Amino acid sequence: DAMVIQNPRYQVTQFGKPVTLSCSQTLNHNVMYWYQQKSSQAPKLLFHYYDKDFNNEADTPDNFQSRRPNTSFCFLDIRSPGLGDAAMYLCATSRDAGWGQPQHFGDGTRLSIL
Amino acid sequence: SQQGEEDPQALSIQEGENATMNCSYKTSINNLQWYRQNSGRGLVHLILIRSNEREKHSGRLRVTLDTSKKSSSLLITASRAADTASYFCATDKGDNNDMRFGAGTRLTVKP
């Protein structure tokens, strides 16, 4: 089945130690998104790629970076994680951007900071 | 920034009852979607309603949209324990990909 896969499901890192989360998709969708979701809150969009074009949200901290080396993979890099970065990180894809395109989500990576 | 606000924040019902969740938003939209999220999982798209539509059905789901009141409702009929999840509305204006999620309604269906 075509899907969005996030690895790992659970990630523990130390305060200030860089961490990378990964996402892959077999849907061949043009757009890939990264969301941060804290407990009982709405998913918050960090950035998205439309093909190779990177679109950063205005309030996404500089500590968060992303790479999309090809259509299938997208990475979220947190350069110096702080305690406030502990959250669920969700990757999603859509065929196109906007216009009511449904997004397809992976099951997320839960990040803990020690 | 968050666009939609769902209410109630939490809803607990018995299996077989209907569940209604509401979403209000602040600015004009082109599309509104509803998603479900089971605990510890990703979101799953349920239904899309466009700004020129007033009502849509999908199985046991019924969605309404009132653009004059800037609100939408999701009705789940004959609820099942498996419907226990958080439900989010998400709105977009059509261009770019400015889709924003509300804070969600946590639905518990007791067997």
mmCIF file with all atom_site columns, C-alpha atoms in Angstrom:
data_model
loop_
_atom_site.group_PDB
_atom_site.id
_atom_site.type_symbol
_atom_site.label_atom_id
_atom_site.label_alt_id
_atom_site.label_comp_id
_atom_site.label_asym_id
_atom_site.label_entity_id
_atom_site.label_seq_id
_atom_site.pdbx_PDB_ins_code
_atom_site.Cartn_x
_atom_site.Cartn_y
_atom_site.Cartn_z
_atom_site.occupancy
_atom_site.B_iso_or_equiv
_atom_site.pdbx_formal_charge
_atom_site.auth_seq_id
_atom_site.auth_comp_id
_atom_site.auth_asym_id
_atom_site.auth_atom_id
_atom_site.pdbx_PDB_model_num
ATOM 1   C CA . ASP A 1 1   ? 0.000   0.000  0.000  1.00 0.00 ? 1   ASP A CA 1
ATOM 2   C CA . ALA A 1 2   ? 1.170   3.492  -0.795 1.00 0.00 ? 2   ALA A CA 1
ATOM 3   C CA . MET A 1 3   ? 2.031   5.261  2.392  1.00 0.00 ? 3   MET A CA 1
ATOM 4   C CA . VAL A 1 4   ? 4.003   7.727  4.445  1.00 0.00 ? 4   VAL A CA 1
ATOM 5   C CA . ILE A 1 5   ? 6.589   6.165  6.752  1.00 0.00 ? 5   ILE A CA 1
ATOM 6   C CA . GLN A 1 6   ? 8.346   7.904  9.612  1.00 0.00 ? 6   GLN A CA 1
ATOM 7   C CA . ASN A 1 7   ? 11.379  6.575  11.392 1.00 0.00 ? 7   ASN A CA 1
ATOM 8   C CA . PRO A 1 8   ? 11.971  6.138  14.176 1.00 0.00 ? 8   PRO A CA 1
ATOM 9   C CA . ARG A 1 9   ? 8.605   6.063  15.983 1.00 0.00 ? 9   ARG A CA 1
ATOM 10  C CA . TYR A 1 10  ? 10.285  7.136  19.207 1.00 0.00 ? 10  TYR A CA 1
ATOM 11  C CA . GLN A 1 11  ? 13.460  9.166  19.502 1.00 0.00 ? 11  GLN A CA 1
ATOM 12  C CA . VAL A 1 12  ? 15.281  10.198 22.647 1.00 0.00 ? 12  VAL A CA 1
ATOM 13  C CA . THR A 1 13  ? 18.054  12.766 22.502 1.00 0.00 ? 13  THR A CA 1
ATOM 14  C CA . GLN A 1 14  ? 19.995  14.885 24.925 1.00 0.00 ? 14  GLN A CA 1
ATOM 15  C CA . PHE A 1 15  ? 19.539  18.577 25.435 1.00 0.00 ? 15  PHE A CA 1
ATOM 16  C CA . GLY A 1 16  ? 21.545  20.357 22.742 1.00 0.00 ? 16  GLY A CA 1
ATOM 17  C CA . LYS A 1 17  ? 22.447  17.200 20.795 1.00 0.00 ? 17  LYS A CA 1
ATOM 18  C CA . PRO A 1 18  ? 21.464  17.379 17.105 1.00 0.00 ? 18  PRO A CA 1
ATOM 19  C CA . VAL A 1 19  ? 18.803  14.957 15.974 1.00 0.00 ? 19  VAL A CA 1
ATOM 20  C CA . THR A 1 20  ? 17.396  14.011 12.574 1.00 0.00 ? 20  THR A CA 1
ATOM 21  C CA . LEU A 1 21  ? 13.957  12.604 11.913 1.00 0.00 ? 21  LEU A CA 1
ATOM 22  C CA . SER A 1 22  ? 13.148  10.953 8.619  1.00 0.00 ? 22  SER A CA 1
ATOM 23  C CA . CYS A 1 23  ? 10.114  10.557 6.420  1.00 0.00 ? 23  CYS A CA 1
ATOM 24  C CA . SER A 1 24  ? 9.607   8.597  3.228  1.00 0.00 ? 24  SER A CA 1
ATOM 25  C CA . GLN A 1 25  ? 6.633   8.302  0.908  1.00 0.00 ? 25  GLN A CA 1
ATOM 26  C CA . THR A 1 26  ? 5.566   5.930  -1.821 1.00 0.00 ? 26  THR A CA 1
ATOM 27  C CA . LEU A 1 27  ? 2.710   8.132  -3.014 1.00 0.00 ? 27  LEU A CA 1
ATOM 28  C CA . ASN A 1 28  ? 4.902   10.130 -5.412 1.00 0.00 ? 28  ASN A CA 1
ATOM 29  C CA . HIS A 1 29  ? 3.353   13.319 -4.087 1.00 0.00 ? 29  HIS A CA 1
ATOM 30  C CA . ASN A 1 30  ? 4.838   16.693 -4.913 1.00 0.00 ? 30  ASN A CA 1
ATOM 31  C CA . VAL A 1 31  ? 4.438   18.249 -1.483 1.00 0.00 ? 31  VAL A CA 1
ATOM 32  C CA . MET A 1 32  ? 5.894   17.112 1.825  1.00 0.00 ? 32  MET A CA 1
ATOM 33  C CA . TYR A 1 33  ? 5.179   18.783 5.163  1.00 0.00 ? 33  TYR A CA 1
ATOM 34  C CA . TRP A 1 34  ? 6.557   18.718 8.673  1.00 0.00 ? 34  TRP A CA 1
ATOM 35  C CA . TYR A 1 35  ? 4.299   19.444 11.625 1.00 0.00 ? 35  TYR A CA 1
ATOM 36  C CA . GLN A 1 36  ? 5.008   19.727 15.335 1.00 0.00 ? 36  GLN A CA 1
ATOM 37  C CA . GLN A 1 37  ? 2.235   18.559 17.628 1.00 0.00 ? 37  GLN A CA 1
ATOM 38  C CA . LYS A 1 38  ? 2.330   18.978 21.392 1.00 0.00 ? 38  LYS A CA 1
ATOM 39  C CA . SER A 1 39  ? 0.016   17.162 23.731 1.00 0.00 ? 39  SER A CA 1
ATOM 40  C CA . SER A 1 40  ? -3.689  17.966 23.176 1.00 0.00 ? 40  SER A CA 1
ATOM 41  C CA . GLN A 1 41  ? -2.828  20.680 20.660 1.00 0.00 ? 41  GLN A CA 1
ATOM 42  C CA . ALA A 1 42  ? -3.319  21.211 16.954 1.00 0.00 ? 42  ALA A CA 1
ATOM 43  C CA . PRO A 1 43  ? -0.548  20.179 14.574 1.00 0.00 ? 43  PRO A CA 1
ATOM 44  C CA . LYS A 1 44  ? 1.579   23.233 13.849 1.00 0.00 ? 44  LYS A CA 1
ATOM 45  C CA . LEU A 1 45  ? 3.095   23.531 10.395 1.00 0.00 ? 45  LEU A CA 1
ATOM 46  C CA . LEU A 1 46  ? 6.866   24.046 10.494 1.00 0.00 ? 46  LEU A CA 1
ATOM 47  C CA . PHE A 1 47  ? 7.640   24.049 6.768  1.00 0.00 ? 47  PHE A CA 1
ATOM 48  C CA . HIS A 1 48  ? 6.868   22.292 3.545  1.00 0.00 ? 48  HIS A CA 1
ATOM 49  C CA . TYR A 1 49  ? 8.518   21.417 0.257  1.00 0.00 ? 49  TYR A CA 1
ATOM 50  C CA . TYR A 1 50  ? 6.752   21.810 -3.031 1.00 0.00 ? 50  TYR A CA 1
ATOM 51  C CA . ASP A 1 51  ? 8.986   19.572 -5.117 1.00 0.00 ? 51  ASP A CA 1
ATOM 52  C CA . LYS A 1 52  ? 12.403  21.114 -4.363 1.00 0.00 ? 52  LYS A CA 1
ATOM 53  C CA . ASP A 1 53  ? 11.079  24.503 -3.308 1.00 0.00 ? 53  ASP A CA 1
ATOM 54  C CA . PHE A 1 54  ? 11.358  25.019 0.437  1.00 0.00 ? 54  PHE A CA 1
ATOM 55  C CA . ASN A 1 55  ? 8.670   27.058 2.230  1.00 0.00 ? 55  ASN A CA 1
ATOM 56  C CA . ASN A 1 56  ? 9.367   28.024 5.802  1.00 0.00 ? 56  ASN A CA 1
ATOM 57  C CA . GLU A 1 57  ? 6.660   29.225 8.178  1.00 0.00 ? 57  GLU A CA 1
ATOM 58  C CA . ALA A 1 58  ? 7.398   32.664 9.589  1.00 0.00 ? 58  ALA A CA 1
ATOM 59  C CA . ASP A 1 59  ? 7.389   31.505 13.207 1.00 0.00 ? 59  ASP A CA 1
ATOM 60  C CA . THR A 1 60  ? 9.433   28.329 12.774 1.00 0.00 ? 60  THR A CA 1
ATOM 61  C CA . PRO A 1 61  ? 12.587  28.652 14.909 1.00 0.00 ? 61  PRO A CA 1
ATOM 62  C CA . ASP A 1 62  ? 15.952  28.689 13.125 1.00 0.00 ? 62  ASP A CA 1
ATOM 63  C CA . ASN A 1 63  ? 16.820  25.616 15.162 1.00 0.00 ? 63  ASN A CA 1
ATOM 64  C CA . PHE A 1 64  ? 14.654  23.585 12.777 1.00 0.00 ? 64  PHE A CA 1
ATOM 65  C CA . GLN A 1 65  ? 15.921  22.748 9.313  1.00 0.00 ? 65  GLN A CA 1
ATOM 66  C CA . SER A 1 66  ? 14.758  20.417 6.594  1.00 0.00 ? 66  SER A CA 1
ATOM 67  C CA . ARG A 1 67  ? 16.189  18.596 3.599  1.00 0.00 ? 67  ARG A CA 1
ATOM 68  C CA . ARG A 1 68  ? 14.490  16.872 0.703  1.00 0.00 ? 68  ARG A CA 1
ATOM 69  C CA . PRO A 1 69  ? 17.150  15.048 -1.325 1.00 0.00 ? 69  PRO A CA 1
ATOM 70  C CA . ASN A 1 70  ? 14.609  13.447 -3.659 1.00 0.00 ? 70  ASN A CA 1
ATOM 71  C CA . THR A 1 71  ? 10.864  13.044 -4.168 1.00 0.00 ? 71  THR A CA 1
ATOM 72  C CA . SER A 1 72  ? 10.556  10.178 -1.734 1.00 0.00 ? 72  SER A CA 1
ATOM 73  C CA . PHE A 1 73  ? 12.488  11.387 1.306  1.00 0.00 ? 73  PHE A CA 1
ATOM 74  C CA . CYS A 1 74  ? 12.357  14.354 3.596  1.00 0.00 ? 74  CYS A CA 1
ATOM 75  C CA . PHE A 1 75  ? 14.331  14.989 6.790  1.00 0.00 ? 75  PHE A CA 1
ATOM 76  C CA . LEU A 1 76  ? 13.778  17.212 9.793  1.00 0.00 ? 76  LEU A CA 1
ATOM 77  C CA . ASP A 1 77  ? 16.965  18.358 11.526 1.00 0.00 ? 77  ASP A CA 1
ATOM 78  C CA . ILE A 1 78  ? 16.859  19.918 14.969 1.00 0.00 ? 78  ILE A CA 1
ATOM 79  C CA . ARG A 1 79  ? 20.255  21.482 15.489 1.00 0.00 ? 79  ARG A CA 1
ATOM 80  C CA . SER A 1 80  ? 20.208  22.072 19.242 1.00 0.00 ? 80  SER A CA 1
ATOM 81  C CA . PRO A 1 81  ? 17.097  20.582 20.803 1.00 0.00 ? 81  PRO A CA 1
ATOM 82  C CA . GLY A 1 82  ? 15.700  22.291 23.855 1.00 0.00 ? 82  GLY A CA 1
ATOM 83  C CA . LEU A 1 83  ? 13.244  20.897 26.376 1.00 0.00 ? 83  LEU A CA 1
ATOM 84  C CA . GLY A 1 84  ? 10.462  22.794 24.618 1.00 0.00 ? 84  GLY A CA 1
ATOM 85  C CA . ASP A 1 85  ? 11.065  20.818 21.440 1.00 0.00 ? 85  ASP A CA 1
ATOM 86  C CA . ALA A 1 86  ? 9.758   17.607 22.981 1.00 0.00 ? 86  ALA A CA 1
ATOM 87  C CA . ALA A 1 87  ? 6.727   16.778 20.871 1.00 0.00 ? 87  ALA A CA 1
ATOM 88  C CA . MET A 1 88  ? 5.257   14.516 18.223 1.00 0.00 ? 88  MET A CA 1
ATOM 89  C CA . TYR A 1 89  ? 6.617   15.349 14.784 1.00 0.00 ? 89  TYR A CA 1
ATOM 90  C CA . LEU A 1 90  ? 4.335   14.489 11.910 1.00 0.00 ? 90  LEU A CA 1
ATOM 91  C CA . CYS A 1 91  ? 5.238   14.208 8.259  1.00 0.00 ? 91  CYS A CA 1
ATOM 92  C CA . ALA A 1 92  ? 2.531   14.549 5.623  1.00 0.00 ? 92  ALA A CA 1
ATOM 93  C CA . THR A 1 93  ? 2.273   14.618 1.850  1.00 0.00 ? 93  THR A CA 1
ATOM 94  C CA . SER A 1 94  ? -0.186  15.900 -0.712 1.00 0.00 ? 94  SER A CA 1
ATOM 95  C CA . ARG A 1 95  ? -0.375  15.615 -4.463 1.00 0.00 ? 95  ARG A CA 1
ATOM 96  C CA . ASP A 1 96  ? -0.466  19.357 -4.869 1.00 0.00 ? 96  ASP A CA 1
ATOM 97  C CA . ALA A 1 97  ? -0.440  22.429 -2.652 1.00 0.00 ? 97  ALA A CA 1
ATOM 98  C CA . GLY A 1 98  ? -3.567  24.106 -1.368 1.00 0.00 ? 98  GLY A CA 1
ATOM 99  C CA . TRP A 1 99  ? -6.995  24.012 -3.001 1.00 0.00 ? 99  TRP A CA 1
ATOM 100 C CA . GLY A 1 100 ? -8.347  21.445 -0.572 1.00 0.00 ? 100 GLY A CA 1
ATOM 101 C CA . GLN A 1 101 ? -5.803  18.768 -1.375 1.00 0.00 ? 101 GLN A CA 1
ATOM 102 C CA . PRO A 1 102 ? -6.074  16.114 1.361  1.00 0.00 ? 102 PRO A CA 1
ATOM 103 C CA . GLN A 1 103 ? -2.891  15.444 3.275  1.00 0.00 ? 103 GLN A CA 1
ATOM 104 C CA . HIS A 1 104 ? -1.632  11.946 4.014  1.00 0.00 ? 104 HIS A CA 1
ATOM 105 C CA . PHE A 1 105 ? 0.133   11.587 7.327  1.00 0.00 ? 105 PHE A CA 1
ATOM 106 C CA . GLY A 1 106 ? 2.690   9.238  8.733  1.00 0.00 ? 106 GLY A CA 1
ATOM 107 C CA . ASP A 1 107 ? 2.298   7.956  12.286 1.00 0.00 ? 107 ASP A CA 1
ATOM 108 C CA . GLY A 1 108 ? 4.793   10.431 13.620 1.00 0.00 ? 108 GLY A CA 1
ATOM 109 C CA . THR A 1 109 ? 7.996   10.387 15.629 1.00 0.00 ? 109 THR A CA 1
ATOM 110 C CA . ARG A 1 110 ? 7.658   11.147 19.323 1.00 0.00 ? 110 ARG A CA 1
ATOM 111 C CA . LEU A 1 111 ? 10.739  13.085 20.390 1.00 0.00 ? 111 LEU A CA 1
ATOM 112 C CA . SER A 1 112 ? 11.865  13.185 24.008 1.00 0.00 ? 112 SER A CA 1
ATOM 113 C CA . ILE A 1 113 ? 14.645  15.458 25.308 1.00 0.00 ? 113 ILE A CA 1
ATOM 114 C CA . LEU A 1 114 ? 16.699  14.419 28.320 1.00 0.00 ? 114 LEU A CA 1
ATOM 115 C CA . SER B 2 1   ? -1.134  30.293 13.449 1.00 0.00 ? 1   SER B CA 1
ATOM 116 C CA . GLN B 2 2   ? -4.325  28.477 14.328 1.00 0.00 ? 2   GLN B CA 1
ATOM 117 C CA . GLN B 2 3   ? -7.387  29.252 12.261 1.00 0.00 ? 3   GLN B CA 1
ATOM 118 C CA . GLY B 2 4   ? -10.132 26.921 13.456 1.00 0.00 ? 4   GLY B CA 1
ATOM 119 C CA . GLU B 2 5   ? -11.544 26.415 16.889 1.00 0.00 ? 5   GLU B CA 1
ATOM 120 C CA . GLU B 2 6   ? -13.415 23.232 17.686 1.00 0.00 ? 6   GLU B CA 1
ATOM 121 C CA . ASP B 2 7   ? -15.976 22.742 20.353 1.00 0.00 ? 7   ASP B CA 1
ATOM 122 C CA . PRO B 2 8   ? -16.491 20.980 22.526 1.00 0.00 ? 8   PRO B CA 1
ATOM 123 C CA . GLN B 2 9   ? -12.895 20.296 23.492 1.00 0.00 ? 9   GLN B CA 1
ATOM 124 C CA . ALA B 2 10  ? -13.967 16.894 24.768 1.00 0.00 ? 10  ALA B CA 1
ATOM 125 C CA . LEU B 2 11  ? -17.087 14.800 24.222 1.00 0.00 ? 11  LEU B CA 1
ATOM 126 C CA . SER B 2 12  ? -18.036 11.519 25.857 1.00 0.00 ? 12  SER B CA 1
ATOM 127 C CA . ILE B 2 13  ? -20.989 9.466  24.602 1.00 0.00 ? 13  ILE B CA 1
ATOM 128 C CA . GLN B 2 14  ? -22.353 5.926  24.641 1.00 0.00 ? 14  GLN B CA 1
ATOM 129 C CA . GLU B 2 15  ? -22.006 3.604  21.687 1.00 0.00 ? 15  GLU B CA 1
ATOM 130 C CA . GLY B 2 16  ? -24.929 4.020  19.326 1.00 0.00 ? 16  GLY B CA 1
ATOM 131 C CA . GLU B 2 17  ? -25.440 7.705  20.087 1.00 0.00 ? 17  GLU B CA 1
ATOM 132 C CA . ASN B 2 18  ? -24.690 10.483 17.624 1.00 0.00 ? 18  ASN B CA 1
ATOM 133 C CA . ALA B 2 19  ? -21.699 12.768 18.108 1.00 0.00 ? 19  ALA B CA 1
ATOM 134 C CA . THR B 2 20  ? -21.639 16.363 16.897 1.00 0.00 ? 20  THR B CA 1
ATOM 135 C CA . MET B 2 21  ? -18.502 18.455 16.790 1.00 0.00 ? 21  MET B CA 1
ATOM 136 C CA . ASN B 2 22  ? -18.296 22.062 15.712 1.00 0.00 ? 22  ASN B CA 1
ATOM 137 C CA . CYS B 2 23  ? -15.588 24.139 14.105 1.00 0.00 ? 23  CYS B CA 1
ATOM 138 C CA . SER B 2 24  ? -15.499 27.912 13.838 1.00 0.00 ? 24  SER B CA 1
ATOM 139 C CA . TYR B 2 25  ? -12.958 29.891 11.867 1.00 0.00 ? 25  TYR B CA 1
ATOM 140 C CA . LYS B 2 26  ? -11.979 33.509 11.588 1.00 0.00 ? 26  LYS B CA 1
ATOM 141 C CA . THR B 2 27  ? -11.284 34.426 7.976  1.00 0.00 ? 27  THR B CA 1
ATOM 142 C CA . SER B 2 28  ? -12.894 33.500 4.673  1.00 0.00 ? 28  SER B CA 1
ATOM 143 C CA . ILE B 2 29  ? -11.965 30.097 3.305  1.00 0.00 ? 29  ILE B CA 1
ATOM 144 C CA . ASN B 2 30  ? -12.121 28.081 0.115  1.00 0.00 ? 30  ASN B CA 1
ATOM 145 C CA . ASN B 2 31  ? -12.079 24.618 1.648  1.00 0.00 ? 31  ASN B CA 1
ATOM 146 C CA . LEU B 2 32  ? -12.610 22.920 4.988  1.00 0.00 ? 32  LEU B CA 1
ATOM 147 C CA . GLN B 2 33  ? -11.476 19.417 5.816  1.00 0.00 ? 33  GLN B CA 1
ATOM 148 C CA . TRP B 2 34  ? -12.040 17.132 8.776  1.00 0.00 ? 34  TRP B CA 1
ATOM 149 C CA . TYR B 2 35  ? -9.376  14.730 10.024 1.00 0.00 ? 35  TYR B CA 1
ATOM 150 C CA . ARG B 2 36  ? -9.321  12.007 12.668 1.00 0.00 ? 36  ARG B CA 1
ATOM 151 C CA . GLN B 2 37  ? -6.359  11.165 14.856 1.00 0.00 ? 37  GLN B CA 1
ATOM 152 C CA . ASN B 2 38  ? -6.212  8.022  16.938 1.00 0.00 ? 38  ASN B CA 1
ATOM 153 C CA . SER B 2 39  ? -4.026  8.203  20.010 1.00 0.00 ? 39  SER B CA 1
ATOM 154 C CA . GLY B 2 40  ? -0.338  8.112  19.107 1.00 0.00 ? 40  GLY B CA 1
ATOM 155 C CA . ARG B 2 41  ? -1.012  7.952  15.371 1.00 0.00 ? 41  ARG B CA 1
ATOM 156 C CA . GLY B 2 42  ? -1.036  10.313 12.419 1.00 0.00 ? 42  GLY B CA 1
ATOM 157 C CA . LEU B 2 43  ? -4.065  12.178 11.113 1.00 0.00 ? 43  LEU B CA 1
ATOM 158 C CA . VAL B 2 44  ? -6.425  10.560 8.644  1.00 0.00 ? 44  VAL B CA 1
ATOM 159 C CA . HIS B 2 45  ? -8.404  12.625 6.164  1.00 0.00 ? 45  HIS B CA 1
ATOM 160 C CA . LEU B 2 46  ? -12.154 12.114 6.521  1.00 0.00 ? 46  LEU B CA 1
ATOM 161 C CA . ILE B 2 47  ? -13.975 14.560 4.304  1.00 0.00 ? 47  ILE B CA 1
ATOM 162 C CA . LEU B 2 48  ? -13.569 17.797 2.359  1.00 0.00 ? 48  LEU B CA 1
ATOM 163 C CA . ILE B 2 49  ? -16.243 20.433 1.916  1.00 0.00 ? 49  ILE B CA 1
ATOM 164 C CA . ARG B 2 50  ? -15.765 23.401 -0.391 1.00 0.00 ? 50  ARG B CA 1
ATOM 165 C CA . SER B 2 51  ? -17.007 26.912 0.330  1.00 0.00 ? 51  SER B CA 1
ATOM 166 C CA . ASN B 2 52  ? -19.801 26.619 -2.263 1.00 0.00 ? 52  ASN B CA 1
ATOM 167 C CA . GLU B 2 53  ? -21.156 23.450 -0.639 1.00 0.00 ? 53  GLU B CA 1
ATOM 168 C CA . ARG B 2 54  ? -23.479 23.333 2.349  1.00 0.00 ? 54  ARG B CA 1
ATOM 169 C CA . GLU B 2 55  ? -23.548 19.652 3.241  1.00 0.00 ? 55  GLU B CA 1
ATOM 170 C CA . LYS B 2 56  ? -21.681 16.449 2.423  1.00 0.00 ? 56  LYS B CA 1
ATOM 171 C CA . HIS B 2 57  ? -22.092 12.851 3.478  1.00 0.00 ? 57  HIS B CA 1
ATOM 172 C CA . SER B 2 58  ? -19.659 9.987  3.684  1.00 0.00 ? 58  SER B CA 1
ATOM 173 C CA . GLY B 2 59  ? -20.921 6.795  5.282  1.00 0.00 ? 59  GLY B CA 1
ATOM 174 C CA . ARG B 2 60  ? -21.855 7.649  8.883  1.00 0.00 ? 60  ARG B CA 1
ATOM 175 C CA . LEU B 2 61  ? -20.320 11.122 8.566  1.00 0.00 ? 61  LEU B CA 1
ATOM 176 C CA . ARG B 2 62  ? -22.262 14.254 7.770  1.00 0.00 ? 62  ARG B CA 1
ATOM 177 C CA . VAL B 2 63  ? -20.528 17.603 7.422  1.00 0.00 ? 63  VAL B CA 1
ATOM 178 C CA . THR B 2 64  ? -22.214 20.968 7.122  1.00 0.00 ? 64  THR B CA 1
ATOM 179 C CA . LEU B 2 65  ? -20.703 24.331 6.302  1.00 0.00 ? 65  LEU B CA 1
ATOM 180 C CA . ASP B 2 66  ? -22.191 27.751 7.008  1.00 0.00 ? 66  ASP B CA 1
ATOM 181 C CA . THR B 2 67  ? -19.903 30.366 5.498  1.00 0.00 ? 67  THR B CA 1
ATOM 182 C CA . SER B 2 68  ? -22.057 33.233 6.785  1.00 0.00 ? 68  SER B CA 1
ATOM 183 C CA . LYS B 2 69  ? -21.400 32.054 10.350 1.00 0.00 ? 69  LYS B CA 1
ATOM 184 C CA . LYS B 2 70  ? -17.892 30.843 9.548  1.00 0.00 ? 70  LYS B CA 1
ATOM 185 C CA . SER B 2 71  ? -18.643 27.472 11.056 1.00 0.00 ? 71  SER B CA 1
ATOM 186 C CA . SER B 2 72  ? -18.809 23.792 10.219 1.00 0.00 ? 72  SER B CA 1
ATOM 187 C CA . SER B 2 73  ? -20.114 20.757 12.023 1.00 0.00 ? 73  SER B CA 1
ATOM 188 C CA . LEU B 2 74  ? -19.207 17.082 11.849 1.00 0.00 ? 74  LEU B CA 1
ATOM 189 C CA . LEU B 2 75  ? -21.891 14.584 12.802 1.00 0.00 ? 75  LEU B CA 1
ATOM 190 C CA . ILE B 2 76  ? -21.030 10.944 13.388 1.00 0.00 ? 76  ILE B CA 1
ATOM 191 C CA . THR B 2 77  ? -24.167 8.826  13.505 1.00 0.00 ? 77  THR B CA 1
ATOM 192 C CA . ALA B 2 78  ? -24.550 5.545  15.387 1.00 0.00 ? 78  ALA B CA 1
ATOM 193 C CA . SER B 2 79  ? -21.128 5.935  16.993 1.00 0.00 ? 79  SER B CA 1
ATOM 194 C CA . ARG B 2 80  ? -18.893 2.957  17.740 1.00 0.00 ? 80  ARG B CA 1
ATOM 195 C CA . ALA B 2 81  ? -16.118 2.472  20.268 1.00 0.00 ? 81  ALA B CA 1
ATOM 196 C CA . ALA B 2 82  ? -13.695 2.534  17.315 1.00 0.00 ? 82  ALA B CA 1
ATOM 197 C CA . ASP B 2 83  ? -14.705 6.157  16.638 1.00 0.00 ? 83  ASP B CA 1
ATOM 198 C CA . THR B 2 84  ? -12.850 7.154  19.813 1.00 0.00 ? 84  THR B CA 1
ATOM 199 C CA . ALA B 2 85  ? -10.242 9.650  18.581 1.00 0.00 ? 85  ALA B CA 1
ATOM 200 C CA . SER B 2 86  ? -9.477  13.347 18.259 1.00 0.00 ? 86  SER B CA 1
ATOM 201 C CA . TYR B 2 87  ? -11.166 15.160 15.398 1.00 0.00 ? 87  TYR B CA 1
ATOM 202 C CA . PHE B 2 88  ? -9.656  18.242 13.771 1.00 0.00 ? 88  PHE B CA 1
ATOM 203 C CA . CYS B 2 89  ? -10.983 20.694 11.258 1.00 0.00 ? 89  CYS B CA 1
ATOM 204 C CA . ALA B 2 90  ? -8.572  22.339 8.845  1.00 0.00 ? 90  ALA B CA 1
ATOM 205 C CA . THR B 2 91  ? -9.203  25.308 6.592  1.00 0.00 ? 91  THR B CA 1
ATOM 206 C CA . ASP B 2 92  ? -7.446  26.791 3.605  1.00 0.00 ? 92  ASP B CA 1
ATOM 207 C CA . LYS B 2 93  ? -7.923  29.829 1.441  1.00 0.00 ? 93  LYS B CA 1
ATOM 208 C CA . GLY B 2 94  ? -7.111  27.931 -1.726 1.00 0.00 ? 94  GLY B CA 1
ATOM 209 C CA . ASP B 2 95  ? -3.798  29.370 -2.747 1.00 0.00 ? 95  ASP B CA 1
ATOM 210 C CA . ASN B 2 96  ? -0.314  28.276 -1.780 1.00 0.00 ? 96  ASN B CA 1
ATOM 211 C CA . ASN B 2 97  ? -0.919  25.790 0.972  1.00 0.00 ? 97  ASN B CA 1
ATOM 212 C CA . ASP B 2 98  ? -2.124  27.874 3.820  1.00 0.00 ? 98  ASP B CA 1
ATOM 213 C CA . MET B 2 99  ? -3.993  25.073 5.599  1.00 0.00 ? 99  MET B CA 1
ATOM 214 C CA . ARG B 2 100 ? -4.476  25.526 9.335  1.00 0.00 ? 100 ARG B CA 1
ATOM 215 C CA . PHE B 2 101 ? -5.742  23.064 11.921 1.00 0.00 ? 101 PHE B CA 1
ATOM 216 C CA . GLY B 2 102 ? -8.017  23.750 14.837 1.00 0.00 ? 102 GLY B CA 1
ATOM 217 C CA . ALA B 2 103 ? -7.275  22.496 18.341 1.00 0.00 ? 103 ALA B CA 1
ATOM 218 C CA . GLY B 2 104 ? -9.500  19.448 17.971 1.00 0.00 ? 104 GLY B CA 1
ATOM 219 C CA . THR B 2 105 ? -12.307 17.673 19.787 1.00 0.00 ? 105 THR B CA 1
ATOM 220 C CA . ARG B 2 106 ? -11.439 14.598 21.799 1.00 0.00 ? 106 ARG B CA 1
ATOM 221 C CA . LEU B 2 107 ? -14.279 12.087 21.345 1.00 0.00 ? 107 LEU B CA 1
ATOM 222 C CA . THR B 2 108 ? -14.711 9.103  23.648 1.00 0.00 ? 108 THR B CA 1
ATOM 223 C CA . VAL B 2 109 ? -17.305 6.493  22.744 1.00 0.00 ? 109 VAL B CA 1
ATOM 224 C CA . LYS B 2 110 ? -18.041 4.129  25.604 1.00 0.00 ? 110 LYS B CA 1
ATOM 225 C CA . PRO B 2 111 ? -19.019 0.566  24.730 1.00 0.00 ? 111 PRO B CA 1
#
